[in-house]
């Protein structure tokens, strides 16, 4: 029987247990739970920006969905926002017209502020590029 390369063998199990120990020692889950309400407030502060059609989050995960740019290829607006964030030193990703985010569990409020502030700036800049 062959399962998966990274599952079910002693080395993978030892690495998984060691990772969970680090999470426990550094209280990463507690940090994420404590930051979740702040993250929700920050992410939802993007409501009302140009072309934002939906914002959703759970815990330290969030996503901003944008209206498709008329007359352009699908995901062109999200790609433009991604590029603008990257140029400002923030690496996000996009899928379709959505920019999902999941900050590291070691994040602090200042990091969440930086993510949302950079994204806000990129959204506003992109709105001047994509009028429709």
PDB file of N, CA and C in Angstrom, residues 56 62-66 74-82 92-101:
ATOM      1  N   UNK A  56     -15.523  39.168   3.285  1.00  0.00           N
ATOM      2  CA  UNK A  56     -15.855  38.069   4.195  1.00  0.00           C
ATOM      3  C   UNK A  56     -14.612  37.687   4.981  1.00  0.00           C
ATOM      4  N   UNK A  62      -9.435  36.382   5.502  1.00  0.00           N
ATOM      5  CA  UNK A  62     -10.378  37.339   4.952  1.00  0.00           C
ATOM      6  C   UNK A  62     -10.263  37.371   3.443  1.00  0.00           C
ATOM      7  N   UNK A  63     -11.276  37.952   2.811  1.00  0.00           N
ATOM      8  CA  UNK A  63     -11.258  38.065   1.360  1.00  0.00           C
ATOM      9  C   UNK A  63     -12.052  39.291   0.946  1.00  0.00           C
ATOM     10  N   UNK A  64     -11.564  39.943  -0.094  1.00  0.00           N
ATOM     11  CA  UNK A  64     -12.259  41.077  -0.685  1.00  0.00           C
ATOM     12  C   UNK A  64     -12.563  40.699  -2.131  1.00  0.00           C
ATOM     13  N   UNK A  65     -13.845  40.792  -2.476  1.00  0.00           N
ATOM     14  CA  UNK A  65     -14.266  40.479  -3.838  1.00  0.00           C
ATOM     15  C   UNK A  65     -14.567  41.775  -4.572  1.00  0.00           C
ATOM     16  N   UNK A  66     -14.125  41.848  -5.801  1.00  0.00           N
ATOM     17  CA  UNK A  66     -14.278  43.043  -6.618  1.00  0.00           C
ATOM     18  C   UNK A  66     -15.213  42.790  -7.785  1.00  0.00           C
ATOM     19  N   UNK A  74     -11.355  38.515 -17.510  1.00  0.00           N
ATOM     20  CA  UNK A  74     -11.747  38.197 -16.139  1.00  0.00           C
ATOM     21  C   UNK A  74     -10.554  38.319 -15.188  1.00  0.00           C
ATOM     22  N   UNK A  75     -10.803  38.814 -14.025  1.00  0.00           N
ATOM     23  CA  UNK A  75      -9.831  39.004 -12.943  1.00  0.00           C
ATOM     24  C   UNK A  75      -8.826  40.125 -13.201  1.00  0.00           C
ATOM     25  N   UNK A  76      -9.059  40.947 -14.226  1.00  0.00           N
ATOM     26  CA  UNK A  76      -8.113  42.033 -14.535  1.00  0.00           C
ATOM     27  C   UNK A  76      -8.005  43.010 -13.377  1.00  0.00           C
ATOM     28  N   UNK A  77      -9.133  43.328 -12.728  1.00  0.00           N
ATOM     29  CA  UNK A  77      -9.102  44.280 -11.618  1.00  0.00           C
ATOM     30  C   UNK A  77      -8.322  43.696 -10.435  1.00  0.00           C
ATOM     31  N   UNK A  78      -8.601  42.448 -10.087  1.00  0.00           N
ATOM     32  CA  UNK A  78      -7.887  41.809  -8.981  1.00  0.00           C
ATOM     33  C   UNK A  78      -6.391  41.693  -9.287  1.00  0.00           C
ATOM     34  N   UNK A  79      -6.060  41.389 -10.535  1.00  0.00           N
ATOM     35  CA  UNK A  79      -4.653  41.324 -10.946  1.00  0.00           C
ATOM     36  C   UNK A  79      -3.986  42.687 -10.773  1.00  0.00           C
ATOM     37  N   UNK A  80      -4.684  43.746 -11.159  1.00  0.00           N
ATOM     38  CA  UNK A  80      -4.137  45.093 -11.032  1.00  0.00           C
ATOM     39  C   UNK A  80      -3.906  45.442  -9.558  1.00  0.00           C
ATOM     40  N   UNK A  81      -4.849  45.105  -8.707  1.00  0.00           N
ATOM     41  CA  UNK A  81      -4.705  45.378  -7.273  1.00  0.00           C
ATOM     42  C   UNK A  81      -3.568  44.550  -6.687  1.00  0.00           C
ATOM     43  N   UNK A  82      -3.486  43.293  -7.093  1.00  0.00           N
ATOM     44  CA  UNK A  82      -2.372  42.429  -6.674  1.00  0.00           C
ATOM     45  C   UNK A  82      -1.033  43.060  -7.051  1.00  0.00           C
ATOM     46  N   UNK A  92       0.180  39.465  -1.806  1.00  0.00           N
ATOM     47  CA  UNK A  92      -1.113  38.816  -1.626  1.00  0.00           C
ATOM     48  C   UNK A  92      -1.262  37.815  -2.755  1.00  0.00           C
ATOM     49  N   UNK A  93      -2.458  37.372  -2.983  1.00  0.00           N
ATOM     50  CA  UNK A  93      -2.750  36.538  -4.145  1.00  0.00           C
ATOM     51  C   UNK A  93      -4.149  36.900  -4.605  1.00  0.00           C
ATOM     52  N   UNK A  94      -4.530  36.420  -5.734  1.00  0.00           N
ATOM     53  CA  UNK A  94      -5.890  36.636  -6.201  1.00  0.00           C
ATOM     54  C   UNK A  94      -6.374  35.396  -6.907  1.00  0.00           C
ATOM     55  N   UNK A  95      -7.657  35.210  -6.862  1.00  0.00           N
ATOM     56  CA  UNK A  95      -8.295  34.120  -7.572  1.00  0.00           C
ATOM     57  C   UNK A  95      -9.596  34.665  -8.131  1.00  0.00           C
ATOM     58  N   UNK A  96      -9.702  34.690  -9.427  1.00  0.00           N
ATOM     59  CA  UNK A  96     -10.854  35.334 -10.043  1.00  0.00           C
ATOM     60  C   UNK A  96     -10.853  36.811  -9.695  1.00  0.00           C
ATOM     61  N   UNK A  97     -11.960  37.299  -9.180  1.00  0.00           N
ATOM     62  CA  UNK A  97     -12.084  38.698  -8.796  1.00  0.00           C
ATOM     63  C   UNK A  97     -11.929  38.891  -7.292  1.00  0.00           C
ATOM     64  N   UNK A  98     -11.352  37.918  -6.622  1.00  0.00           N
ATOM     65  CA  UNK A  98     -11.229  37.947  -5.168  1.00  0.00           C
ATOM     66  C   UNK A  98      -9.768  37.958  -4.742  1.00  0.00           C
ATOM     67  N   UNK A  99      -9.488  38.780  -3.725  1.00  0.00           N
ATOM     68  CA  UNK A  99      -8.160  38.807  -3.110  1.00  0.00           C
ATOM     69  C   UNK A  99      -8.308  38.212  -1.701  1.00  0.00           C
ATOM     70  N   UNK A 100      -7.906  36.950  -1.534  1.00  0.00           N
ATOM     71  CA  UNK A 100      -7.963  36.343  -0.206  1.00  0.00           C
ATOM     72  C   UNK A 100      -6.707  36.702   0.592  1.00  0.00           C
ATOM     73  N   UNK A 101      -6.865  36.756   1.899  1.00  0.00           N
ATOM     74  CA  UNK A 101      -5.736  37.102   2.769  1.00  0.00           C
ATOM     75  C   UNK A 101      -5.757  36.189   3.993  1.00  0.00           C
TER      76      UNK A 101
END
